[in-house]
Structures are given as C-alpha cells and as structure tokens.
PDB file of C-alpha atoms in Angstrom:
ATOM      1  CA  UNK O   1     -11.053  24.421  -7.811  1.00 69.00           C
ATOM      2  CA  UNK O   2      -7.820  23.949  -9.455  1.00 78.00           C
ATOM      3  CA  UNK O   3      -6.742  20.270 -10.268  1.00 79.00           C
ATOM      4  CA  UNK O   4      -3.364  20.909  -7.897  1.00 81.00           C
ATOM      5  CA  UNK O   5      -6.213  21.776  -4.905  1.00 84.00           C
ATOM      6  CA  UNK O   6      -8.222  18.024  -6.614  1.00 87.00           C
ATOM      7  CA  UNK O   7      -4.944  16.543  -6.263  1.00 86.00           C
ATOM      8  CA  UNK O   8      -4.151  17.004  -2.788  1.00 84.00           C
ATOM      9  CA  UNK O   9      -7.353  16.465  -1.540  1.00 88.00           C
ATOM     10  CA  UNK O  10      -6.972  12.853  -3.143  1.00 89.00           C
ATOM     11  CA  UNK O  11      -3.827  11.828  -1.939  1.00 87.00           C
ATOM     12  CA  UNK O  12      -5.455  13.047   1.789  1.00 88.00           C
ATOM     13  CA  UNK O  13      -8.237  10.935   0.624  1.00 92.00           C
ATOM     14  CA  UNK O  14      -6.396   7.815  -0.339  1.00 90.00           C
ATOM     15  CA  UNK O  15      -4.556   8.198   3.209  1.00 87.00           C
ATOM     16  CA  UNK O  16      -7.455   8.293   5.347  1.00 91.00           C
ATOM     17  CA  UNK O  17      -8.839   4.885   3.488  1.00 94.00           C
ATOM     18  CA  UNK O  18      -4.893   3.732   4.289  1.00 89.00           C
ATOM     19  CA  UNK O  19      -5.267   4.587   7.734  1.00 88.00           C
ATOM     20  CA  UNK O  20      -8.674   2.838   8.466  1.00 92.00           C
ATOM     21  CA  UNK O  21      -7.893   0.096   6.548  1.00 91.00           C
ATOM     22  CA  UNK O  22      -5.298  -1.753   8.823  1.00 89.00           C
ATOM     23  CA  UNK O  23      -8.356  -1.997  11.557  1.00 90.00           C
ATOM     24  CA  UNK O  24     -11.156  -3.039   8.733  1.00 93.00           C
ATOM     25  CA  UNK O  25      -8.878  -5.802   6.942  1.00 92.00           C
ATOM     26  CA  UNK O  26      -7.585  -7.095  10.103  1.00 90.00           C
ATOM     27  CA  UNK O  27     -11.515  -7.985  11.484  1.00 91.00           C
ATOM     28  CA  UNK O  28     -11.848  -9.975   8.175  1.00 93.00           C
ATOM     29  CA  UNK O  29      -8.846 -12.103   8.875  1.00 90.00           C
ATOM     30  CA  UNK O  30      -8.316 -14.880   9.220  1.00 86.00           C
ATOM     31  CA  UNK O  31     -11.546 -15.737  10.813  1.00 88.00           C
ATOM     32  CA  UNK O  32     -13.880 -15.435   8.141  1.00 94.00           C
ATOM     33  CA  UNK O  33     -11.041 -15.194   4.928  1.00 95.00           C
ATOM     34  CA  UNK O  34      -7.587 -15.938   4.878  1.00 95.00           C
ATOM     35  CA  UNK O  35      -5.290 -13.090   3.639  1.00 95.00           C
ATOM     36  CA  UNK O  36      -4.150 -14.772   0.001  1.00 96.00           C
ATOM     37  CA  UNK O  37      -8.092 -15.216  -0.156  1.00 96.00           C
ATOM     38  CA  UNK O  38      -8.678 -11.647   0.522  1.00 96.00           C
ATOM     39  CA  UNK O  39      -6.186 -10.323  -2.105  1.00 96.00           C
ATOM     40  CA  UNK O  40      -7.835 -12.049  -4.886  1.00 96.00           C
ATOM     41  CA  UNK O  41     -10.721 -10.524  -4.104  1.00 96.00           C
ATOM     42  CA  UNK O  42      -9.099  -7.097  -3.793  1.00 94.00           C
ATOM     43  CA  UNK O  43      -6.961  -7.749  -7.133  1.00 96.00           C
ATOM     44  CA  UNK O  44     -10.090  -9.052  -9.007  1.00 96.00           C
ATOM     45  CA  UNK O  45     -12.924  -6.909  -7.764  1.00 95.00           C
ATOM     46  CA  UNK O  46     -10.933  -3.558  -8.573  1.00 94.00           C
ATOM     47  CA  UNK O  47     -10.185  -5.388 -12.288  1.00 96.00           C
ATOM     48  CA  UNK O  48     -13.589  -5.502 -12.686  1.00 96.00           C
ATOM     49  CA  UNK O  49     -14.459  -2.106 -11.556  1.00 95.00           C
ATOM     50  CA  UNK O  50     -11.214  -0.611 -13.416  1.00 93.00           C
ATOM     51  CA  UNK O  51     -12.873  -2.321 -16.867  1.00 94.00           C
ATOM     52  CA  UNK O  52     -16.044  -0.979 -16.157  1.00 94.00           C
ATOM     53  CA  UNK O  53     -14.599   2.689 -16.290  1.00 91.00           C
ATOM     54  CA  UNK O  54     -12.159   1.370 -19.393  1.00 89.00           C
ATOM     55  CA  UNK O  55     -14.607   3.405 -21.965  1.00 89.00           C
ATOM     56  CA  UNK O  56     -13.968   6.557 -20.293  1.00 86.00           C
ATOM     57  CA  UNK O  57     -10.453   7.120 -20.866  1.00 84.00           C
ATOM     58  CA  UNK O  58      -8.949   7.799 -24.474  1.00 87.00           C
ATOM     59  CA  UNK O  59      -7.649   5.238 -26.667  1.00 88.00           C
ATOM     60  CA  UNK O  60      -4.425   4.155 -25.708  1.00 92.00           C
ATOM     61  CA  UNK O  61      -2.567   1.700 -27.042  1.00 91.00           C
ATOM     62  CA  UNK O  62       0.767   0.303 -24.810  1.00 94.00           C
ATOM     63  CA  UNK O  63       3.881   0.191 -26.676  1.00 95.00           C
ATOM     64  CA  UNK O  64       5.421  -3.279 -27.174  1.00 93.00           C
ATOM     65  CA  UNK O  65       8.125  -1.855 -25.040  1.00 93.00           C
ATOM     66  CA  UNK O  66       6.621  -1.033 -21.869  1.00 96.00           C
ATOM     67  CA  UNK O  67       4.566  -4.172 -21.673  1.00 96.00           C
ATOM     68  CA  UNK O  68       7.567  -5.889 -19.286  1.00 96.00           C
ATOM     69  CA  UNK O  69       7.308  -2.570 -16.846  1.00 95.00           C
ATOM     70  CA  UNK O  70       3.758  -2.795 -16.516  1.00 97.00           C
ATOM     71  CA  UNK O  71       4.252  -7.226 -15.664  1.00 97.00           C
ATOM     72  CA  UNK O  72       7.116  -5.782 -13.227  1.00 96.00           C
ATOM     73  CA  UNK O  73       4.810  -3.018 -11.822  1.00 96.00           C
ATOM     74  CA  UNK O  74       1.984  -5.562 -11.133  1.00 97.00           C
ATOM     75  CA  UNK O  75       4.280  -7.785  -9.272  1.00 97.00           C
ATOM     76  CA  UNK O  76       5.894  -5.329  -7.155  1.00 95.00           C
ATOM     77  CA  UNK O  77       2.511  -3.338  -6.354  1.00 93.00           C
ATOM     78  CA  UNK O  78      -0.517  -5.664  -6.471  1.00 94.00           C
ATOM     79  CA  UNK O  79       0.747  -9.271  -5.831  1.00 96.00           C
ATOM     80  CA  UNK O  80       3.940  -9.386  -3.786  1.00 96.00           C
ATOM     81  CA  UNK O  81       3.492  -6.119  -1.844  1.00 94.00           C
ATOM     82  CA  UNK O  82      -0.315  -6.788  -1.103  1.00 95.00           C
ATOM     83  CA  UNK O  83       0.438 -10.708  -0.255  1.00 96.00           C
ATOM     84  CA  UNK O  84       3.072  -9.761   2.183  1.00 96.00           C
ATOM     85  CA  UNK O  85       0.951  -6.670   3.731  1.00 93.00           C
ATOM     86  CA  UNK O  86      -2.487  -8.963   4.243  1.00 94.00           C
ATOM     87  CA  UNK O  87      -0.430 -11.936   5.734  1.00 94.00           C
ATOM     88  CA  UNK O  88       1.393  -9.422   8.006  1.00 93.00           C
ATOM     89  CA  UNK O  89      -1.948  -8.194   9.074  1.00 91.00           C
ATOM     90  CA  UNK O  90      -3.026 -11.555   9.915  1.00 91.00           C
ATOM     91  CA  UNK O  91      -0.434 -12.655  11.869  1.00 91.00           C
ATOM     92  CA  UNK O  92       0.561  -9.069  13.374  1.00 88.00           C
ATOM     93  CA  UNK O  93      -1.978  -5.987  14.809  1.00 85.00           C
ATOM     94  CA  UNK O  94      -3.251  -2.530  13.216  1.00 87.00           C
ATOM     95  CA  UNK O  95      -0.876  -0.027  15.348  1.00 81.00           C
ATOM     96  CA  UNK O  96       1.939  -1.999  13.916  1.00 83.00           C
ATOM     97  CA  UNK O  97       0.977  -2.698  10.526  1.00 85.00           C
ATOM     98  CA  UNK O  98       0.303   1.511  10.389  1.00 82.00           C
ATOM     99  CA  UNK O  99       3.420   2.299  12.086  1.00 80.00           C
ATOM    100  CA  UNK O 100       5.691   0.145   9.532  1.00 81.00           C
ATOM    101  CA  UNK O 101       4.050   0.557   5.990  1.00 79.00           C
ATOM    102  CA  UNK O 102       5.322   4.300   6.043  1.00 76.00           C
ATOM    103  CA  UNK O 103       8.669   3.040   6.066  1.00 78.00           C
ATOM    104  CA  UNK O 104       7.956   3.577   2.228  1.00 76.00           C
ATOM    105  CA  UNK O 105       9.453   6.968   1.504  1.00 74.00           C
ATOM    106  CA  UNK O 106      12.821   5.985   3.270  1.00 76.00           C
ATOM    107  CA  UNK O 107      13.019   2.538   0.661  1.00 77.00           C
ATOM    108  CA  UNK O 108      11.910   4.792  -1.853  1.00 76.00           C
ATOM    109  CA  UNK O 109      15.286   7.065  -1.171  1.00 76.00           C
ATOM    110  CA  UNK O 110      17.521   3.598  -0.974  1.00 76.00           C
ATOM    111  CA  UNK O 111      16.256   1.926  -4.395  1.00 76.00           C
ATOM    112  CA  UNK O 112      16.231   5.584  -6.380  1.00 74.00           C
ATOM    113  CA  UNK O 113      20.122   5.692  -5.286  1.00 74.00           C
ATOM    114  CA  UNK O 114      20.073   1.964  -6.362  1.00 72.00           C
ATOM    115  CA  UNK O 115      18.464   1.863  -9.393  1.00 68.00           C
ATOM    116  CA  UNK O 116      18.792   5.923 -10.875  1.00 63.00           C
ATOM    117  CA  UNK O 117      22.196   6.878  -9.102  1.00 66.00           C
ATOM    118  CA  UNK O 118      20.623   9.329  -6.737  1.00 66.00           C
ATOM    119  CA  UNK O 119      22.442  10.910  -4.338  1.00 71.00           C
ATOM    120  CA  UNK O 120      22.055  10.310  -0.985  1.00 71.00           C
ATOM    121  CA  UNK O 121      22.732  13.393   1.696  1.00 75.00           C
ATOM    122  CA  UNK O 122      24.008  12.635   5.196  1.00 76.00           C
ATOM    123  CA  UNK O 123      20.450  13.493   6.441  1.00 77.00           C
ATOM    124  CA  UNK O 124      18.894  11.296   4.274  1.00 74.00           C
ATOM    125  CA  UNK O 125      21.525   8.120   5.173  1.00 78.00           C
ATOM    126  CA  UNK O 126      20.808   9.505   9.096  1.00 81.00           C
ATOM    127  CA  UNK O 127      16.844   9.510   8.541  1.00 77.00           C
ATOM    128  CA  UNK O 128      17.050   5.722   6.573  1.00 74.00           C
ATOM    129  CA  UNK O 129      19.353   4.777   9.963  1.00 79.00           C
ATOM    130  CA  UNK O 130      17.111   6.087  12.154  1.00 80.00           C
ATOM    131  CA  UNK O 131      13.689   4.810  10.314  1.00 74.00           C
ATOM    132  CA  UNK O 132      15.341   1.302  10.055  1.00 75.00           C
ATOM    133  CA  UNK O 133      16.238   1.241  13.863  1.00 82.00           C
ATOM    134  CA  UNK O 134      12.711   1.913  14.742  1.00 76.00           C
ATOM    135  CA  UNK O 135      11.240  -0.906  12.065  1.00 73.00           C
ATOM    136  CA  UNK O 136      13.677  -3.318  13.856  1.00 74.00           C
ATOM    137  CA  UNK O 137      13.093  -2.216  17.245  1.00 75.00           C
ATOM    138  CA  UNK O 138       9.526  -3.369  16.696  1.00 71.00           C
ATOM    139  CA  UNK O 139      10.017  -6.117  15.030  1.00 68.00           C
ATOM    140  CA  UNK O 140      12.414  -7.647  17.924  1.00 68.00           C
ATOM    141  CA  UNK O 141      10.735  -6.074  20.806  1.00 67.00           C
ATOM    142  CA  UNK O 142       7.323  -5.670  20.033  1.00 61.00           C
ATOM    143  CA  UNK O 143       5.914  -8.792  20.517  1.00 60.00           C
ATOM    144  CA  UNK O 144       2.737  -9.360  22.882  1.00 65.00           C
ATOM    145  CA  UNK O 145       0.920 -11.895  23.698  1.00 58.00           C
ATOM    146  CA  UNK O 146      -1.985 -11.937  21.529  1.00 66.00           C
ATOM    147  CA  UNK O 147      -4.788 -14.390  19.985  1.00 65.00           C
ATOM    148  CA  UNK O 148      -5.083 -12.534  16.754  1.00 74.00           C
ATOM    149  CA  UNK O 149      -1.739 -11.912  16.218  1.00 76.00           C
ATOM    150  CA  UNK O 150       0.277 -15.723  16.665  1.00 81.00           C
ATOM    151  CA  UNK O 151       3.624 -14.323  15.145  1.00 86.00           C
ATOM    152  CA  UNK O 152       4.155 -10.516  15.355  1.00 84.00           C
ATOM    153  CA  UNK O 153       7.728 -10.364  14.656  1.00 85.00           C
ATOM    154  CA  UNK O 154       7.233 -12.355  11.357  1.00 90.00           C
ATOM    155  CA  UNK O 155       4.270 -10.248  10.624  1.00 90.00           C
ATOM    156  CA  UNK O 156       6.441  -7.058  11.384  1.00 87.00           C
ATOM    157  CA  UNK O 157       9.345  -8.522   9.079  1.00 90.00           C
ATOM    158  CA  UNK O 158       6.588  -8.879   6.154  1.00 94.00           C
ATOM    159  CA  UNK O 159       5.431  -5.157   6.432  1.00 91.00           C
ATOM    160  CA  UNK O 160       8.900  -4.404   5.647  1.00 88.00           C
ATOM    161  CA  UNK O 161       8.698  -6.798   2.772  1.00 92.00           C
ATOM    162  CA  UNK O 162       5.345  -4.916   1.476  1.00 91.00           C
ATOM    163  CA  UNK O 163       7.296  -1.844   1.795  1.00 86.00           C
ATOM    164  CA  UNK O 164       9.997  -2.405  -0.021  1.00 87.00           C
ATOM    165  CA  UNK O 165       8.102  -3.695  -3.027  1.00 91.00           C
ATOM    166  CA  UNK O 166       5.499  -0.889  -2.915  1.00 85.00           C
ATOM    167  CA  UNK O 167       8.858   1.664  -2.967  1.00 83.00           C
ATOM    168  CA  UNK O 168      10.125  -0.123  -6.174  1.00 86.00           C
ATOM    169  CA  UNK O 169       6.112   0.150  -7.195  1.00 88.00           C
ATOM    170  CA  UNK O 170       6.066   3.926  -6.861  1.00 81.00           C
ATOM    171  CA  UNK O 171       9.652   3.971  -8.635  1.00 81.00           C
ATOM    172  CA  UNK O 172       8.890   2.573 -11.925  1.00 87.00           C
ATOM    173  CA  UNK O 173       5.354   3.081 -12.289  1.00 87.00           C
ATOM    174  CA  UNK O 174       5.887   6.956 -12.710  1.00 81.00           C
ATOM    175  CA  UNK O 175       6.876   6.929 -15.930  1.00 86.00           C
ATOM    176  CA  UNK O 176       4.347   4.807 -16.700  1.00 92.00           C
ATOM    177  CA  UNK O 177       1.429   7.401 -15.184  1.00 85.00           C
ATOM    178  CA  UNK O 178       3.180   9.843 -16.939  1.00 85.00           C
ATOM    179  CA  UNK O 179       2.345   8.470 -20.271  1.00 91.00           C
ATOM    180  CA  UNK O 180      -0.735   6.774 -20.016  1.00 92.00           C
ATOM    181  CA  UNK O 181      -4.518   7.406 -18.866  1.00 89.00           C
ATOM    182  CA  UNK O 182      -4.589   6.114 -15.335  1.00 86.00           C
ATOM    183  CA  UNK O 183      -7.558   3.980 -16.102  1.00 88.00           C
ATOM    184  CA  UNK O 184      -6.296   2.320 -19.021  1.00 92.00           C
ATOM    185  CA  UNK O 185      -2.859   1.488 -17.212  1.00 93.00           C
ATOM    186  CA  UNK O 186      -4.585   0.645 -13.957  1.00 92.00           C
ATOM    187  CA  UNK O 187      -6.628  -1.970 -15.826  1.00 94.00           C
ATOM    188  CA  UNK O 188      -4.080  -3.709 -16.984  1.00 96.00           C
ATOM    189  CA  UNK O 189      -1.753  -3.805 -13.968  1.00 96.00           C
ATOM    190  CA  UNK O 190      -4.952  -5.479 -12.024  1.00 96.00           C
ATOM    191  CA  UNK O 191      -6.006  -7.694 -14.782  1.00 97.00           C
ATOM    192  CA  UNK O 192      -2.459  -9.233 -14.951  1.00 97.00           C
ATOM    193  CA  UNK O 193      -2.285  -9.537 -11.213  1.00 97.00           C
ATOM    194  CA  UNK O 194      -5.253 -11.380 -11.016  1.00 97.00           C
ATOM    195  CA  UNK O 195      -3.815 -14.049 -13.520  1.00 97.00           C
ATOM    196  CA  UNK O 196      -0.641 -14.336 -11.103  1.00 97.00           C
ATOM    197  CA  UNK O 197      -2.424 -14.045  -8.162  1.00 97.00           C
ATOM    198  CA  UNK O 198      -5.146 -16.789  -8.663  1.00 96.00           C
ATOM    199  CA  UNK O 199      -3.100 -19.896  -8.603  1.00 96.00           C
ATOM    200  CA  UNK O 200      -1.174 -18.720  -4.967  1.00 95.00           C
ATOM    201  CA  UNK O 201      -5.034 -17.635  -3.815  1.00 95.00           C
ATOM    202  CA  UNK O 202      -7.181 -19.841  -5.027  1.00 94.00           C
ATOM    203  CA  UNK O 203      -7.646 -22.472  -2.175  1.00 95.00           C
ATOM    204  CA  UNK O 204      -7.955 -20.312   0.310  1.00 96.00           C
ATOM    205  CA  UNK O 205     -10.513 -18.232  -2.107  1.00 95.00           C
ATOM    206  CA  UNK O 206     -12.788 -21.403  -2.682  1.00 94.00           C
ATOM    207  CA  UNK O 207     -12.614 -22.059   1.388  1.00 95.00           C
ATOM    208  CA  UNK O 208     -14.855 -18.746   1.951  1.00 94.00           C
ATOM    209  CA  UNK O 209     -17.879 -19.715   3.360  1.00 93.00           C
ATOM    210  CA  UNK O 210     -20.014 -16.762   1.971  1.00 93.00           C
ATOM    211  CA  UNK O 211     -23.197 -17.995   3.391  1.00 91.00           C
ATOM    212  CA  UNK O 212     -22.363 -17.141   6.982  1.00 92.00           C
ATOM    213  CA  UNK O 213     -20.328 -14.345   6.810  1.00 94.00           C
ATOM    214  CA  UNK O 214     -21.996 -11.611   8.902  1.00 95.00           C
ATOM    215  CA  UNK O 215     -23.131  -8.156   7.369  1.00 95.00           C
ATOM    216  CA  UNK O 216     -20.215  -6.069   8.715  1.00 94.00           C
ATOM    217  CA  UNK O 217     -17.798  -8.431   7.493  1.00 95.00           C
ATOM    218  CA  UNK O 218     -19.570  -8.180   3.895  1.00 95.00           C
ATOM    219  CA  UNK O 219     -18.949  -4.645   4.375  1.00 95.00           C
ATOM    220  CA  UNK O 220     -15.392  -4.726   5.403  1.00 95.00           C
ATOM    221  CA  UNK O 221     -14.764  -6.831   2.336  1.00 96.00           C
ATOM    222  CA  UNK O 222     -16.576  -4.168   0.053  1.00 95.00           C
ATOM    223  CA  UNK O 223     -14.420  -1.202   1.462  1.00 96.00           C
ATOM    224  CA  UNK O 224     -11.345  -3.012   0.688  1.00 95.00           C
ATOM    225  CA  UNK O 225     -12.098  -3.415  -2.491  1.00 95.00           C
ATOM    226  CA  UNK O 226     -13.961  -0.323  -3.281  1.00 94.00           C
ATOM    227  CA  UNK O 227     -12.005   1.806  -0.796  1.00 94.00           C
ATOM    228  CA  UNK O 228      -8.631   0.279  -0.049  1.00 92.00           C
ATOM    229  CA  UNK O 229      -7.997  -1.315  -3.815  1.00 91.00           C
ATOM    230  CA  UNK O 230     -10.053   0.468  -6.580  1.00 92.00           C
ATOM    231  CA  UNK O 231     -10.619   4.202  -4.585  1.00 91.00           C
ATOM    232  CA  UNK O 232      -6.628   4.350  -3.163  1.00 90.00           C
ATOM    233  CA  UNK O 233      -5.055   3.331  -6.521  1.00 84.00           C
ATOM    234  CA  UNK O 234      -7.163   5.353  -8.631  1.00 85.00           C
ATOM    235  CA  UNK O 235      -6.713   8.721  -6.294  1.00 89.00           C
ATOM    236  CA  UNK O 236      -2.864   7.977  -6.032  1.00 82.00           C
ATOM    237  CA  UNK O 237      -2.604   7.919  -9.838  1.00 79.00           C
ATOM    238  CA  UNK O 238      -4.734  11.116 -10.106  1.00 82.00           C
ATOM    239  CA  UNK O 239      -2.640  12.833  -8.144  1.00 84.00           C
ATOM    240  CA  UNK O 240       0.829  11.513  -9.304  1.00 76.00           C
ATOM    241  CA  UNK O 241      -0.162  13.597 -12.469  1.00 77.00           C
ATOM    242  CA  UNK O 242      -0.401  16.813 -10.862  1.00 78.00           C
ATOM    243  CA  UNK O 243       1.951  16.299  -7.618  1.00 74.00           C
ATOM    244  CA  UNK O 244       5.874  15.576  -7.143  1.00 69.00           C
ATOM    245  CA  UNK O 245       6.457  11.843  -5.914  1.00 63.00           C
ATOM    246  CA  UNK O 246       7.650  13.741  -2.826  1.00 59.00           C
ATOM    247  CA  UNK O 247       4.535  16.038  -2.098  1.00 66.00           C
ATOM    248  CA  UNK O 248       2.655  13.032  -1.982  1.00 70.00           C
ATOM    249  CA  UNK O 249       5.050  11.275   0.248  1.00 64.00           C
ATOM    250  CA  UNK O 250       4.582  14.080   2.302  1.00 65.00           C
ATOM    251  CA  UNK O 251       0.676  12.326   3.701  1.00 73.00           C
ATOM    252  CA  UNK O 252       2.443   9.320   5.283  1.00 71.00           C
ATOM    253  CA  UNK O 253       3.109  11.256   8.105  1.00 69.00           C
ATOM    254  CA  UNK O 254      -0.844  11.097   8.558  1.00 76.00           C
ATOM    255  CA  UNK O 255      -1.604   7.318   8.086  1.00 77.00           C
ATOM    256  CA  UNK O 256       0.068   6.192  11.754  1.00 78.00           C
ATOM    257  CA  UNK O 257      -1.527   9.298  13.336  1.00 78.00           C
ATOM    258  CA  UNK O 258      -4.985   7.890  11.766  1.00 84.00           C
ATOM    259  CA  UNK O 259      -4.442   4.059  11.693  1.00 84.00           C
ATOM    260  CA  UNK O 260      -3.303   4.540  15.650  1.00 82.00           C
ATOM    261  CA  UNK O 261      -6.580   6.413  16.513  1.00 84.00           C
ATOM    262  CA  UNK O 262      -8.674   4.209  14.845  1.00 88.00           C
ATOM    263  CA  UNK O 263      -7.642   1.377  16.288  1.00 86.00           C
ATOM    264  CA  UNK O 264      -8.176   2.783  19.504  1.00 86.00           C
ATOM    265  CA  UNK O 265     -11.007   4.215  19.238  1.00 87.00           C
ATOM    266  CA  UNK O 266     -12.378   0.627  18.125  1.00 86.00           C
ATOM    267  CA  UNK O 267     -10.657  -1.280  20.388  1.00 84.00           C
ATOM    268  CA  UNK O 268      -8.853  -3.773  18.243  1.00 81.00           C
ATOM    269  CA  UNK O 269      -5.194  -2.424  19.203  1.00 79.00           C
ATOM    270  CA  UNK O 270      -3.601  -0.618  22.134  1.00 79.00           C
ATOM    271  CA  UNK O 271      -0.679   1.314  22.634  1.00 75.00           C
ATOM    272  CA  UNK O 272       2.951   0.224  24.419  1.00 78.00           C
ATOM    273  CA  UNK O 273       5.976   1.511  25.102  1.00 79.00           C
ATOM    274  CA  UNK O 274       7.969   0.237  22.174  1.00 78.00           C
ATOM    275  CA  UNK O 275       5.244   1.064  19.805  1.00 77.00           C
ATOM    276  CA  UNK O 276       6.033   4.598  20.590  1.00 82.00           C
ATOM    277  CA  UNK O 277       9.257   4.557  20.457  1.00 83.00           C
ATOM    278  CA  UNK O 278       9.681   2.923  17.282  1.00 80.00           C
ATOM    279  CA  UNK O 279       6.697   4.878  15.855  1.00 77.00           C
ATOM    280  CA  UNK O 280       8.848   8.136  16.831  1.00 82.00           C
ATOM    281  CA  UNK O 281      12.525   6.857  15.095  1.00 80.00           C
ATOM    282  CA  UNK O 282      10.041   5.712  12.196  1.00 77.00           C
ATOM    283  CA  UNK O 283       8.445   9.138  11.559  1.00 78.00           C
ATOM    284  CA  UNK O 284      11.871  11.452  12.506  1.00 81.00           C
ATOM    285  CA  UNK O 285      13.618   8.939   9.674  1.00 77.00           C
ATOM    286  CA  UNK O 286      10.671   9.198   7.033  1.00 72.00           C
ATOM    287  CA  UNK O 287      11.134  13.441   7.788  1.00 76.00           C
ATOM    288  CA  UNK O 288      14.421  13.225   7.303  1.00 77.00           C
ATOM    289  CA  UNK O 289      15.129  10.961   4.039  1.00 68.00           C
ATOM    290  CA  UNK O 290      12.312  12.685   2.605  1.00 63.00           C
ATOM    291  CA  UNK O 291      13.606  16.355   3.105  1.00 67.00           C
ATOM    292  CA  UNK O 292      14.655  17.934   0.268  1.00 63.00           C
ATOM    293  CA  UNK O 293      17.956  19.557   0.357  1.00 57.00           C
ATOM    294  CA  UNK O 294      18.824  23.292   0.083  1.00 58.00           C
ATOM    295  CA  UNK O 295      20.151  24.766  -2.773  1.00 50.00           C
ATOM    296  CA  UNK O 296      23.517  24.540  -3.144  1.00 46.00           C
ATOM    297  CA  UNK O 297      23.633  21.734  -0.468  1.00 43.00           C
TER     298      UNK O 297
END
C-alpha cells in the first residue's frame, strides 16, 4: 500500500472520529464537565501522549524564526477554535454543530484571498454566498426549544467562530508540516496550548467530580482525547504530507452525512426543516468554493 492510498484512508479516518464526535462530546457536557474543562483535558492529554511518541521522530530543532507561527498556530487551532467549538456544543445540538464546522473550506478560500492574494472565481464568491446564507439561516431560524441546548443561535454563531480560526489553522500551519516531523511540531503546538489554556480552564477543570462520573462518560472523555484530539490531529498531519490542502477538504462533505446519522441513530438530535435547508446551501457552497477551476479559466 502506497503512502497516497495511507493518506487517504487517514483523512477518512480522522472524519469519521469528526463525525461521531459532535454526539460523544455533547453527552459529556455540561452535565458531568463544562466545555473550557473538557478542552484542557483534550489539550493536555494529547500533550502527553504527543511527548510520549517525541523519541520516535528525528531530531528537529525549530528555527528561532518560526517559533511565533507555531504560538499563532496553537491559538488559532487548539485554544480559540476548540474553546469556541466545545461551548457551541454545549449550548447548541450535534446536527448543528456537524452541519456548521464544514463551513471550513469556504473560510479557508476567504482568508487565502486575504492573507496570500488568491484569486477568487465567481463560483467560488457564489459558493462562499451561498454557504454563508445557509450558516445564517440556521443560526436565525434554527432555534428549538431544547433542555440541552439553552442558546442555539449563540451556539450556532460560535461554530462559525471555531471555523474561522480552524481555516486560518489549516492556512499557516502548512508550511509548518511541510518542514517539520509531525510529532515533533504537534508536541509543541499542544504543549503551548496547554500553558494558555489552563488559566481560562482551570476552574471549571478543578469542579470535575471524577468520583461519580459514570463509565460511559469516562469513555466519552477518553475518545476525545485519544480519538477526537491526539488520533484526528495526528492523521490530518500525516496526510497533509502526502495530499493537496484541497483533496483533503474534499472529506467534509462526509462529516454532516455521518455526524447527522449518528445522532439519529442515538437519539440525541433530530432532523427539521431548516436544518435541511441550511445543511443543503452549506454543502452546494463548500462544493463550489472548493472546486478547482479549469485550465485556462
């Protein structure tokens, strides 16, 4: 098996965990942990377990000079995009949380024009149109009255916010990837998150009350950080070396389809209307701003 074949069957990998997670985390919260709670755990669990690998991958030293895009890298993709996705969670559902996190590839089209001057096509400003009609169509419209979810159209707005900061994540951690053993940068983009994420976390960290906490909400806890955290990064990374960014954007297509179904199946969500609706501008928008022009286009 070719590492292209390895490649792609991580990044389908790291989607699947995607998809299942928005059910699994949500169960966890905010019953038994609160979301900032739940991120230090992620943050530090998959610091620990990205050490522990550490003496596999060459010697690397970082250059003086990239030390300020990893701190950047670590804010955008493991402290402000995973405080605003776990907070969304709690205070939003599953179906939504999977429909609005693959808003990703159409930010990812608005910062690179931002940021590196890339053009954008009139399908691509049609498909960023269209994906950001269906984000705001369910974040006006799809509220419902729920227990676990006491402010869905904040929730919704956060999702966006987790977006947006894992787009400039992808962005400016490529050339990062590019240059370094993905467990030697991966180690140090956790460890520093875990040193800005520990004051903002801590209370709600110490409030845990680990001695009741059922077994399947042990588990849940352990998936996130083994599955969710550690597994997702470290497959994304593998296959950034051997994939375009856009091949890989190419699997968000999947994560609704399989966050949808599983929280079906399970119960913990249900289908509406709007949720459709929005989930079908979302998709036709990420298809389009990710479609790569013809030649001579």
């Amino acid at each position: 098996m070719n590492h292209r074949t390895l490649a792609i069957i991580a990044a389908f990998f790291a989607t699947l965990i995607y998809g299942l997670n928005h059910t699994i985390a949500k169960e966890v919260m905010p019953t038994y942990v609160q979301p900032f709670g739940f991120i230090f755990l992620r943050v530090s669990g998959a610091a620990l377990l990205f050490w522990a690998i550490a003496p596999f991958a060459p010697k690397q030293k970082i250059d003086r000079g990239d030390w300020w895009r990893i701190l950047v890298c670590s804010i955008a993709g493991m402290v402000i995009n995973m405080l605003a996705f776990f907070k969304g969670l709690q205070l939003s559902t599953p179906i939504n949380s999977a429909v609005l996190v693959t808003i990703t590839p159409i930010i990812v089209v608005v910062l690179s024009a931002f940021f590196i001057k890339e053009k954008i096509t009139l399908s691509k400003g049609f498909g960023v149109l269209l994906g950001l009609i269906g984000a705001v169509t369910l974040i006006l419209f799809g509220a419902e009255s729920r227990i676990d979810a006491p402010n869905i159209p904040l929730g919704n707005f956060l999702f966006i916010v987790n977006a947006t900061f894992y787009g400039t994540y992808l962005i400016l951690v490529k050339k990062l990837i590019e240059k370094y053993h993905p467990f030697v940068l991966l180690k140090w983009l956790f460890t520093i998150a875990v040193i800005i994420n520990f004051p903002i976390s801590f209370s709600e960290v110490t409030a845990i009350e680990w001695s009741v906490l059922p077994v399947h909400i042990i588990g849940a806890i352990f998936f996130v950080i083994l599955g969710t955290t550690f597994g997702t990064y470290l497959l994304n990374a593998f296959a950034l070396t051997q994939l375009k960014a856009s091949t890989i954007g190419a699997f968000v297509y999947l994560q609704p389809l399989i966050g949808v179904l599983f929280a079906l199946f399970t119960g913990k969500d249900q289908l509406s209307g709007i949720k459709i609706t929005a989930m079908g501008l979302v998709l036709l928008g990420v298809y389009l701003a990710s479609k790569r022009p013809k030649p001579g286009a």
